[in-house]
Coordinates of C-alpha atoms and ligand atoms in Angstrom, one line a residue:
G1 CA 52.1 -21.9 -39.4
G2 CA 51.6 -24.7 -36.8
H3 CA 52.7 -24.4 -33.2
I4 CA 55.3 -26.7 -31.7
F5 CA 55.2 -27.4 -28.1
L6 CA 58.6 -28.6 -26.7
P7 CA 59.1 -29.9 -23.2
Y8 CA 62.8 -29.9 -22.0
F9 CA 65.0 -30.4 -19.0
C10 CA 67.9 -28.2 -18.1
V11 CA 70.7 -29.6 -16.0
C12 CA 73.0 -27.4 -13.9
F13 CA 76.7 -28.2 -13.5
S14 CA 77.9 -25.3 -11.4
N15 CA 77.8 -24.4 -7.7
P16 CA 74.8 -22.1 -7.4
C17 CA 72.6 -25.0 -8.2
A18 CA 73.7 -27.1 -5.2
T19 CA 70.9 -25.8 -3.0
T20 CA 68.0 -25.6 -5.4
G21 CA 68.6 -28.9 -7.3
R22 CA 70.4 -29.6 -10.5
V23 CA 67.6 -30.5 -12.9
Q24 CA 64.7 -28.3 -13.9
R25 CA 61.8 -29.0 -16.1
G26 CA 60.5 -26.5 -18.7
A27 CA 58.5 -26.2 -21.9
V28 CA 58.4 -23.9 -24.8
S29 CA 55.9 -23.1 -27.6
V30 CA 57.3 -22.2 -31.0
V31 CA 55.6 -21.4 -34.2
E32 CA 56.9 -23.4 -37.1
G33 CA 59.6 -21.5 -38.9
E34 CA 60.2 -19.1 -36.1
V35 CA 62.8 -18.9 -33.4
G36 CA 62.2 -19.7 -29.8
W37 CA 63.9 -19.5 -26.4
L38 CA 64.5 -22.1 -23.8
S39 CA 64.8 -20.4 -20.5
C40 CA 66.4 -22.4 -17.8
P41 CA 65.0 -20.9 -14.6
L42 CA 68.0 -21.8 -12.5
F43 CA 70.2 -19.4 -14.1
S44 CA 69.9 -15.7 -14.2
H45 CA 72.4 -14.8 -16.9
P46 CA 70.5 -14.4 -20.1
L47 CA 73.2 -15.5 -22.5
S48 CA 74.0 -18.7 -20.8
T49 CA 70.4 -19.6 -20.1
T50 CA 69.0 -18.8 -23.5
T51 CA 69.4 -21.3 -26.2
H52 CA 68.3 -20.7 -29.7
L53 CA 65.9 -23.2 -31.0
H54 CA 65.6 -23.3 -34.8
P55 CA 62.8 -25.3 -36.3
E56 CA 65.4 -27.5 -38.0
H57 CA 66.5 -28.8 -34.7
R58 CA 63.1 -29.8 -33.5
H59 CA 62.2 -33.1 -32.1
P60 CA 59.0 -34.9 -33.3
P61 CA 56.6 -32.0 -33.1
Q62 CA 53.3 -31.7 -31.2
S63 CA 51.6 -29.4 -33.6
V64 CA 48.7 -27.3 -32.4
A65 CA 46.4 -26.0 -35.0
A66 CA 45.5 -22.9 -33.0
G67 CA 46.0 -20.5 -35.9
R68 CA 42.9 -21.6 -37.7
R69 CA 40.6 -20.3 -35.0
R70 CA 41.5 -16.7 -35.6
K71 CA 39.9 -15.4 -38.7
C72 CA 42.6 -12.9 -39.6
G73 CA 45.6 -12.9 -37.4
L74 CA 49.1 -14.4 -37.3
P75 CA 50.2 -17.4 -35.4
V76 CA 52.0 -16.4 -32.3
A77 CA 53.9 -18.7 -29.9
V78 CA 53.0 -16.9 -26.7
A79 CA 49.9 -15.2 -25.4
P80 CA 49.4 -11.6 -26.3
I81 CA 50.4 -8.8 -23.9
E82 CA 47.5 -6.7 -22.7
D83 CA 47.8 -3.0 -23.2
L84 CA 45.3 -0.2 -22.5
I85 CA 45.2 3.2 -24.3
P86 CA 42.9 6.0 -23.2
L87 CA 40.7 7.3 -26.0
Q88 CA 41.9 10.6 -27.5
E89 CA 45.3 10.0 -26.0
G90 CA 48.6 8.5 -27.4
K91 CA 50.9 5.7 -26.6
T92 CA 54.0 4.0 -28.0
L93 CA 53.8 0.2 -28.5
D94 CA 57.1 -1.7 -28.2
C95 CA 57.4 -5.2 -29.5
P96 CA 57.7 -7.7 -26.7
D97 CA 61.0 -9.8 -26.5
L98 CA 62.6 -7.4 -28.9
Q99 CA 65.2 -6.6 -26.2
D100 CA 66.3 -10.2 -26.0
A101 CA 66.6 -10.4 -29.8
T102 CA 68.6 -7.2 -29.8
K103 CA 71.1 -8.8 -27.4
M104 CA 71.5 -11.9 -29.5
S105 CA 71.4 -10.2 -32.8
E106 CA 74.6 -9.5 -34.8
S107 CA 72.8 -6.6 -36.5
T108 CA 69.9 -4.3 -35.6
P109 CA 66.7 -6.3 -35.7
K110 CA 64.0 -5.2 -38.0
V111 CA 60.3 -5.0 -36.9
Q112 CA 57.2 -5.2 -39.0
W113 CA 53.8 -4.3 -37.5
Y114 CA 50.5 -6.0 -38.4
F115 CA 47.0 -5.1 -37.1
A116 CA 44.0 -7.4 -36.8
R117 CA 40.6 -6.5 -35.6
H118 CA 37.9 -9.0 -36.3
L119 CA 38.1 -9.4 -40.0
V120 CA 40.0 -6.2 -40.7
C121 CA 43.7 -6.8 -40.8
G122 CA 46.9 -5.9 -42.7
W123 CA 50.5 -4.9 -42.5
Y124 CA 51.8 -1.5 -41.7
P125 CA 51.3 1.2 -43.0
F126 CA 47.7 1.4 -41.8
W127 CA 45.2 3.5 -43.7
N128 CA 45.8 6.8 -41.9
S129 CA 48.6 8.4 -39.9
D130 CA 47.1 8.1 -36.4
R131 CA 49.3 5.1 -35.9
E132 CA 52.8 5.5 -37.1
Q133 CA 55.9 3.3 -36.9
K134 CA 58.9 5.1 -35.4
G135 CA 62.0 3.0 -35.5
N136 CA 60.9 -0.4 -34.4
S137 CA 58.1 1.0 -32.2
L138 CA 54.5 1.7 -33.2
Q139 CA 53.2 5.1 -32.1
V140 CA 49.5 5.6 -31.6
H141 CA 49.0 9.3 -31.8
L142 CA 45.3 9.5 -31.2
M143 CA 43.5 6.5 -29.8
M144 CA 40.2 5.7 -31.3
E145 CA 37.7 3.0 -30.6
Q146 CA 38.3 1.2 -33.8
Y147 CA 42.1 1.0 -33.1
Q148 CA 41.4 -1.6 -30.5
G149 CA 42.6 -5.1 -31.5
L150 CA 45.7 -7.2 -31.8
Y151 CA 48.9 -5.6 -32.9
Y152 CA 51.5 -8.1 -34.2
C153 CA 55.2 -7.4 -34.5
R154 CA 57.4 -9.6 -36.5
V155 CA 61.1 -9.4 -35.6
Q156 CA 63.8 -10.3 -37.9
Y157 CA 67.5 -10.6 -36.9
Q158 CA 70.8 -12.1 -37.9
R159 CA 72.7 -14.6 -35.8
R160 CA 75.5 -16.8 -37.0
N161 CA 74.7 -15.9 -40.6
Q162 CA 71.2 -17.1 -40.2
T163 CA 68.1 -14.9 -40.5
L164 CA 65.9 -15.7 -37.6
N165 CA 62.4 -14.3 -36.9
F166 CA 59.6 -14.5 -34.3
T167 CA 56.2 -12.9 -33.9
R168 CA 54.7 -11.4 -30.8
S169 CA 51.3 -9.7 -30.2
I170 CA 49.8 -6.9 -28.1
N171 CA 46.1 -6.8 -27.3
V172 CA 45.2 -3.2 -27.2
T173 CA 42.0 -2.0 -25.5
A174 CA 40.6 1.5 -25.3
I175 CA 39.7 3.0 -22.0
L176 CA 37.9 6.2 -21.3
P177 CA 40.1 9.3 -21.2
L178 CA 42.0 9.7 -18.0
S179 CA 40.7 13.3 -17.8
L180 CA 37.2 12.1 -17.1
P181 CA 36.0 11.8 -13.5
K182 CA 36.7 8.3 -12.1
E183 CA 34.7 8.6 -8.9
P184 CA 32.3 5.8 -8.4
S185 CA 28.6 6.6 -7.9
I186 CA 25.3 4.9 -7.0
M187 CA 22.5 5.1 -9.5
N188 CA 20.0 3.2 -7.5
P189 CA 18.6 3.5 -5.0
T190 CA 18.0 7.1 -5.8
N191 CA 17.5 9.6 -3.0
D192 CA 13.8 9.5 -3.1
Q193 CA 13.4 5.8 -3.9
I194 CA 11.4 3.7 -1.5
F195 CA 11.4 0.0 -1.4
T196 CA 8.1 -1.5 -0.5
V197 CA 8.6 -4.6 1.7
K198 CA 6.3 -7.2 3.1
T199 CA 7.2 -9.0 6.3
G200 CA 7.5 -12.8 6.0
T201 CA 8.5 -12.7 2.4
E202 CA 11.8 -12.5 0.6
V203 CA 12.9 -8.9 0.0
R204 CA 15.3 -7.9 -2.7
L205 CA 17.0 -4.5 -2.5
V206 CA 18.6 -3.6 -5.8
C207 CA 21.6 -1.3 -5.8
R208 CA 23.2 -0.2 -9.1
G209 CA 26.6 1.3 -9.0
Q210 CA 28.8 2.9 -11.6
L211 CA 32.4 2.0 -11.1
P212 CA 34.8 3.7 -13.5
F213 CA 38.0 2.0 -14.4
V214 CA 41.1 3.5 -12.9
L215 CA 44.3 2.8 -14.9
D216 CA 46.8 0.6 -13.1
K217 CA 44.4 0.2 -10.1
P218 CA 41.4 -1.6 -11.4
W219 CA 40.3 -2.7 -8.0
R220 CA 36.7 -1.7 -7.3
E221 CA 33.9 -2.9 -5.1
I222 CA 30.2 -2.7 -4.4
W223 CA 28.7 -4.0 -1.2
W224 CA 25.8 -3.8 1.2
T225 CA 25.9 -3.1 4.9
V226 CA 23.2 -3.7 7.4
D227 CA 23.4 -1.6 10.6
G228 CA 27.0 -0.9 9.6
K229 CA 27.9 -4.5 9.4
T230 CA 29.0 -6.3 6.3
L231 CA 27.0 -9.4 5.3
D232 CA 29.6 -11.9 6.5
K233 CA 28.9 -10.8 10.0
L234 CA 25.2 -11.2 9.7
P235 CA 22.9 -14.2 9.7
D236 CA 22.4 -16.3 6.6
R237 CA 19.1 -14.7 5.9
F238 CA 21.1 -11.8 4.3
K239 CA 22.7 -12.5 1.0
Q240 CA 24.2 -10.4 -1.7
I241 CA 24.2 -11.2 -5.4
N242 CA 26.4 -9.1 -7.7
R243 CA 26.1 -9.0 -11.5
C244 CA 27.7 -7.0 -14.2
E245 CA 25.5 -5.0 -16.4
H246 CA 27.9 -3.5 -18.8
S247 CA 31.3 -5.1 -18.6
H248 CA 32.9 -3.9 -21.8
H249 CA 32.1 -0.2 -21.9
F250 CA 35.7 0.7 -22.1
R251 CA 36.2 -1.2 -18.9
D252 CA 33.9 1.0 -16.9
L253 CA 31.5 -1.2 -15.0
T254 CA 27.9 -0.9 -14.0
I255 CA 27.4 -3.4 -11.4
E256 CA 24.1 -4.5 -9.9
S257 CA 24.2 -5.7 -6.3
I258 CA 21.1 -7.3 -4.9
L259 CA 20.6 -7.7 -1.2
V260 CA 18.4 -10.6 -0.7
I261 CA 16.7 -10.8 2.7
Q262 CA 14.9 -14.0 3.3
D263 CA 11.9 -14.0 5.6
F264 CA 11.9 -10.3 6.2
Q265 CA 10.9 -9.5 9.8
S266 CA 9.2 -6.5 11.2
Q267 CA 12.3 -5.6 13.3
D268 CA 14.3 -5.5 10.0
M269 CA 12.3 -2.3 9.3
K270 CA 14.3 -0.5 11.9
R271 CA 17.7 -1.6 10.4
E272 CA 19.8 0.6 8.3
F273 CA 20.5 -0.7 4.8
Y274 CA 23.3 1.0 3.0
C275 CA 24.8 0.2 -0.4
S276 CA 28.3 1.4 -1.0
V277 CA 30.7 1.6 -4.0
K278 CA 34.4 2.2 -3.9
N279 CA 37.4 2.4 -6.2
E280 CA 40.8 4.0 -6.1
R281 CA 39.4 7.4 -6.7
G282 CA 36.5 7.6 -4.3
F283 CA 33.5 6.2 -2.4
D284 CA 29.8 6.6 -2.5
T285 CA 27.1 5.2 -0.3
R286 CA 23.3 5.5 -0.1
R287 CA 20.7 4.3 2.3
A288 CA 17.8 2.2 1.1
Q289 CA 14.5 3.5 2.5
L290 CA 12.0 0.9 3.3
E291 CA 8.3 1.1 3.6
E292 CA 6.1 -1.6 4.9
E293 CA 3.4 -2.7 2.5
V294 CA 0.0 -2.1 3.9
S295 CA -1.1 -5.6 3.7
L296 CA -4.8 -6.3 3.5
P297 CA -4.9 -9.9 2.7
T298 CA -8.2 -11.1 1.2
V299 CA -8.9 -13.4 4.1
E300 CA -8.6 -10.6 6.7
L301 CA -10.5 -8.2 4.5
G302 CA -13.2 -10.8 4.1
C303 CA -13.3 -11.4 7.8
G304 CA -13.5 -7.7 8.6
L305 CA -16.3 -7.2 6.1
G306 CA -18.1 -10.2 7.5
V307 CA -17.8 -8.9 11.0
T308 CA -19.0 -5.5 9.9
L309 CA -22.0 -7.0 8.1
L310 CA -22.8 -9.2 11.1
L311 CA -22.7 -6.2 13.4
M312 CA -24.9 -4.2 11.1
L313 CA -27.3 -7.1 11.0
I314 CA -27.3 -7.4 14.8
L315 CA -27.9 -3.6 15.1
F316 CA -30.7 -3.8 12.6
V317 CA -32.3 -6.7 14.4
V318 CA -31.8 -5.0 17.8
Y319 CA -33.3 -1.8 16.4
H320 CA -36.3 -3.5 15.0
A321 CA -36.9 -5.5 18.1
F322 CA -36.4 -2.6 20.6
W323 CA -36.9 0.6 18.6
L324 CA -39.8 1.5 20.9
E325 CA -37.7 1.0 24.0
L326 CA -34.9 2.9 22.4
L327 CA -37.2 5.7 21.4
L328 CA -38.7 5.9 24.9
L329 CA -35.3 5.8 26.5
Y330 CA -34.1 8.6 24.2
R331 CA -37.2 10.6 24.9
S332 CA -36.8 10.1 28.6
W333 CA -33.3 11.5 28.4
F334 CA -33.6 14.2 25.8
G335 CA -37.3 14.8 25.2
T336 CA -38.7 18.1 26.4
D337 CA -41.6 18.1 28.8
E338 CA -44.4 19.9 27.0
R339 CA -45.9 21.0 30.3
H340 CA -43.1 23.5 30.5
T341 CA -43.7 24.9 27.1
D342 CA -47.4 25.2 26.7
D343 CA -50.4 26.2 28.9
K344 CA -52.5 23.2 28.2
E345 CA -54.4 21.5 30.9
F346 CA -54.8 17.9 29.7
D347 CA -52.4 15.5 28.2
V348 CA -55.0 13.5 26.4
Y349 CA -58.5 14.0 25.3
I350 CA -60.2 10.7 24.6
S351 CA -62.8 10.7 21.9
Y352 CA -64.8 7.6 21.3
A353 CA -68.2 6.4 20.2
R354 CA -70.6 6.3 23.1
N355 CA -72.6 3.1 23.8
S356 CA -70.2 1.0 21.9
E357 CA -68.0 -2.0 22.7
E358 CA -65.2 0.5 22.8
E359 CA -66.7 2.5 25.6
Q360 CA -65.9 -0.3 28.1
F361 CA -62.3 -0.3 26.8
V362 CA -62.0 3.4 27.2
L363 CA -63.5 3.8 30.6
L364 CA -62.1 0.6 32.2
T365 CA -58.7 0.2 30.6
L366 CA -57.5 3.2 28.7
R367 CA -58.4 5.8 31.2
R368 CA -57.2 3.8 34.2
V369 CA -53.8 3.0 32.8
L370 CA -53.2 6.4 31.4
E371 CA -54.1 8.2 34.6
N372 CA -53.0 5.8 37.3
E373 CA -50.2 3.9 35.8
L374 CA -48.7 6.3 33.4
G375 CA -49.6 9.5 35.2
Y376 CA -51.2 11.4 32.4
S377 CA -54.0 13.9 32.9
V378 CA -56.9 12.6 30.8
C379 CA -60.0 14.4 29.7
I380 CA -63.2 12.5 28.8
F381 CA -66.1 14.7 27.9
D382 CA -68.7 12.9 30.1
R383 CA -66.7 13.1 33.1
D384 CA -64.7 16.3 32.9
S385 CA -67.1 18.6 31.0
L386 CA -69.0 21.0 33.0
P387 CA -72.6 21.7 32.9
G388 CA -73.8 24.9 31.3
G389 CA -72.5 26.6 28.2
T390 CA -73.1 25.1 24.8
I391 CA -71.8 21.6 24.3
T392 CA -70.1 22.5 21.1
D393 CA -68.2 25.3 22.7
E394 CA -67.2 23.1 25.6
T395 CA -66.1 20.3 23.5
L396 CA -64.0 22.7 21.4
S397 CA -62.5 24.2 24.5
F398 CA -61.6 20.9 26.1
V399 CA -60.0 19.6 22.9
A400 CA -58.1 22.8 22.6
R401 CA -56.8 22.5 26.1
S402 CA -55.5 19.0 25.5
R403 CA -52.1 18.1 24.1
R404 CA -53.3 15.0 22.2
L405 CA -56.6 13.9 20.8
L406 CA -56.9 10.2 21.2
V407 CA -59.5 8.8 18.9
V408 CA -60.7 5.3 19.6
V409 CA -61.8 4.1 16.2
S410 CA -64.9 2.0 16.0
P411 CA -67.3 1.2 13.2
G412 CA -69.8 3.7 14.4
Y413 CA -67.4 6.5 15.2
A414 CA -68.1 9.9 13.9
S415 CA -71.6 9.0 12.8
Q416 CA -73.9 11.8 12.0
G417 CA -74.7 14.0 15.1
S418 CA -72.6 12.1 17.6
Q419 CA -70.5 13.6 20.3
A420 CA -67.5 11.8 18.7
L421 CA -68.1 13.7 15.5
L422 CA -68.2 16.9 17.5
E423 CA -64.9 16.1 19.1
L424 CA -63.4 15.3 15.8
K425 CA -64.5 18.6 14.3
A426 CA -63.2 20.3 17.4
G427 CA -59.9 18.6 16.8
I428 CA -59.8 19.8 13.2
D429 CA -60.8 23.3 14.3
T430 CA -58.1 23.4 17.0
M431 CA -55.6 22.3 14.4
A432 CA -56.8 25.1 12.1
L433 CA -56.7 27.7 14.9
A434 CA -53.7 26.8 17.0
G435 CA -51.8 24.9 14.4
H436 CA -50.7 22.1 16.5
L437 CA -52.5 19.0 17.7
R438 CA -51.5 15.4 17.4
V439 CA -54.2 12.9 16.9
I440 CA -53.6 9.3 18.0
L441 CA -55.9 6.7 16.5
V442 CA -56.4 3.8 18.7
Q443 CA -57.9 0.8 17.0
Y444 CA -59.6 -1.5 19.4
K445 CA -60.9 -3.9 16.9
P446 CA -60.1 -4.0 13.2
V447 CA -62.3 -1.6 11.3
R448 CA -62.3 -0.1 7.8
R449 CA -60.8 3.3 7.5
K450 CA -63.5 5.9 7.2
G451 CA -63.7 9.0 5.3
W452 CA -63.0 11.1 8.4
V453 CA -59.5 9.8 8.5
R454 CA -59.0 11.2 5.1
E455 CA -60.4 14.4 6.3
L456 CA -57.9 14.5 9.2
R457 CA -55.1 13.9 6.8
R458 CA -56.4 16.7 4.6
A459 CA -56.3 19.0 7.6
R460 CA -52.7 18.1 8.0
V461 CA -53.2 16.7 11.4
A462 CA -50.3 14.6 12.7
L463 CA -51.7 11.1 12.8
A464 CA -50.5 7.9 14.5
L465 CA -52.3 4.6 14.6
V466 CA -51.9 2.3 17.6
R467 CA -53.5 -1.1 17.5
W468 CA -54.9 -2.9 20.5
Q469 CA -54.0 -6.6 20.2
G470 CA -56.3 -8.2 22.7
D471 CA -54.9 -9.9 25.7
K472 CA -51.4 -9.4 24.4
S473 CA -51.8 -5.7 25.1
R474 CA -53.0 -5.9 28.7
E475 CA -49.5 -5.9 30.2
L476 CA -48.1 -2.4 30.6
S477 CA -44.9 -3.6 29.1
S478 CA -46.6 -4.6 25.9
R479 CA -46.1 -3.0 22.6
F480 CA -49.4 -1.2 22.7
W481 CA -48.6 0.8 25.7
K482 CA -45.1 1.5 24.6
R483 CA -46.3 2.7 21.2
L484 CA -48.9 4.8 22.9
R485 CA -46.3 6.3 25.3
V486 CA -44.2 7.3 22.3
E487 CA -47.1 9.2 20.9
L488 CA -48.0 10.8 24.2
P489 CA -46.1 13.7 25.8
V490 CA -42.9 12.9 27.6
R491 CA -43.1 11.8 31.2
R492 CA -39.7 11.2 32.7
V493 CA -39.7 7.8 34.5
S494 CA -37.4 8.9 37.2
S495 CA -39.0 12.2 38.2
R496 CA -42.5 11.0 37.5
G497 CA -43.8 10.8 41.1
E498 CA -43.6 14.4 42.3
D499 CA -44.1 16.1 38.9
E500 CA -47.3 14.1 38.2
E501 CA -48.7 14.9 41.6
E502 CA -48.0 18.5 41.1
S503 CA -49.6 18.8 37.7
K504 CA -52.6 16.8 38.6
E505 CA -53.1 19.0 41.6
V506 CA -52.9 22.1 39.5
A507 CA -55.4 20.7 37.1
L508 CA -57.8 19.7 39.8
M509 CA -57.5 23.1 41.5
R510 CA -58.5 24.8 38.2
L511 CA -61.4 22.4 37.8
H512 CA -62.6 23.0 41.3
S513 CA -62.5 26.8 40.9
Q514 CA -64.4 26.5 37.7
N515 CA -66.8 24.1 39.3
S516 CA -67.5 26.4 42.2
T517 CA -68.2 29.3 39.9
N518 CA -70.4 27.2 37.7
S519 CA -72.2 25.6 40.6
Q520 CA -73.3 29.0 41.6
T521 CA -75.4 29.3 38.5
G522 CA -77.3 26.3 39.8
S523 CA -76.9 23.7 37.2
S524 CA -75.1 20.7 38.5
A525 CA -76.2 17.8 36.4
T526 CA -73.7 15.3 35.0
P527 CA -73.5 16.1 31.3
S528 CA -73.0 12.8 29.6
K529 CA -76.4 11.3 29.0
T530 CA -78.1 14.6 28.6
T531 CA -75.6 15.8 26.2
M532 CA -75.9 12.7 24.1
K533 CA -79.6 13.0 24.0
V534 CA -79.5 16.7 23.0
L535 CA -77.1 15.9 20.2
N536 CA -79.1 12.9 19.1
S537 CA -82.3 14.8 18.9
A538 CA -80.5 17.6 17.1
A539 CA -79.4 15.0 14.5
Ligands
NAG601 C1 41.8 -8.6 -25.9 O1 41.3 -7.9 -24.8 C2 39.9 -7.9 -24.8 C3 39.4 -7.0 -23.7 O2 40.1 -7.2 -22.6 C4 39.4 -9.3 -24.7 O3 38.0 -9.3 -24.7 C5 39.9 -10.1 -25.8 O4 39.5 -11.5 -25.6 C6 41.4 -10.1 -25.9 N1 41.8 -10.8 -27.1 C7 42.7 -11.7 -27.1 C8 43.0 -12.3 -28.3 O5 43.3 -12.0 -26.0

């Protein structure tokens, strides 16, 4: 069953050839033992143009061993004819070139059918009646998937007392029933699908379209548009890559079309990306929704974090360096002036050990600054106490009429029977009676904490310790005074002048009136030294 390939010339001797040329070249492929036709293209009349070629007449053959490649088929001189049969439907297969044979045959040609699919093959009749030979045609009543394959027809006819034969083939493929919908559709992007894109990178938008096969009009397409324009009208940054996913599913195609956008730019976010599919039966289109990726690159994140930490560090440092100033500023803005809310007379009662190193400090520095520079009303027993009455009662009353008890701590403070001890007791009593007294401990020189501090603590007295730091604390802007001001009642810097004068005057007036009533009793001695002596002797 070898193939013979015959080149030939045909020469024209009659008029119609004058214009087109007299000699034409042709070639024919014949299977050994079969009949073939030489068709001279110049002539249209079949009888005159067709010459029978019997293998006996052949010239030195160019045999082609093509038959061996097919596992179970027949050698055929010409390529198979393609035919499509919808599944579940029927069709009649006619043998190709049978018409020509019929014209040349002196009897009715006979046709034999043969089927080959992979390794399954055989002559008609086939194993069931779905495919039936009617006359020379083969009728497929009900197309099935397994009936796909090559159908061979061998034609036998008589001519000039010779039995001639040839074989032709039909490649039958199943397609989906015609009754099924053939409209194309887009599977991706789905309606709620969002593509996350990142500017500056290559973005790939994947569109998957289902494109059914339409009989006789197999044309179909899938494409992207950007802002209504096809990609050939857009810059080279936009490219489309198409690839078939399922190409042999009864000829229906699922095609993937990828829109590749190189170097995606932020203005591309505003563009409209549409994927469309189309075939003879319909059209579908869908917009690709984009969402910009919230990019927090590690470098920027690190920078942000670093800056935040640095800011926090700066704030921390600033707070630690200036917390006193900040506190004072805050108080000057939002602090309430205690003079408006209580009926006390003095801002500070200074308690200290008499005849000590601290006495100098109290009388020369502390009192002066508090009264003259900071505008507080200060009560010191020696100076402000009034003669007459018991000292204990007086001490108690003065402490009770002060907003703060300022205790200057010294080694001998609160020693047995001292005025300072009395004042301290008065403070604790006031605390117990009125419930509110702040005690400020001022440490002039480093001393060991004494038992009375513990006692104050036990009495739940609000305690604050401010340390004098020698010459460093002389300036009014030093830490010592700021710290002290924080512990003392609020005095607004701006409105200080008038208010202070007023309150001082009020205090003085009260003192004077008391003085005058007391002086009528006759006693007018300054209390300090006498008081001390009385107390000392009592101890
Ligand atoms: C028959 O058709 C099918 C589908 O179109 C194709 O894959 C196959 O190669 C064809 N066979 C021959 C022998 O042409």
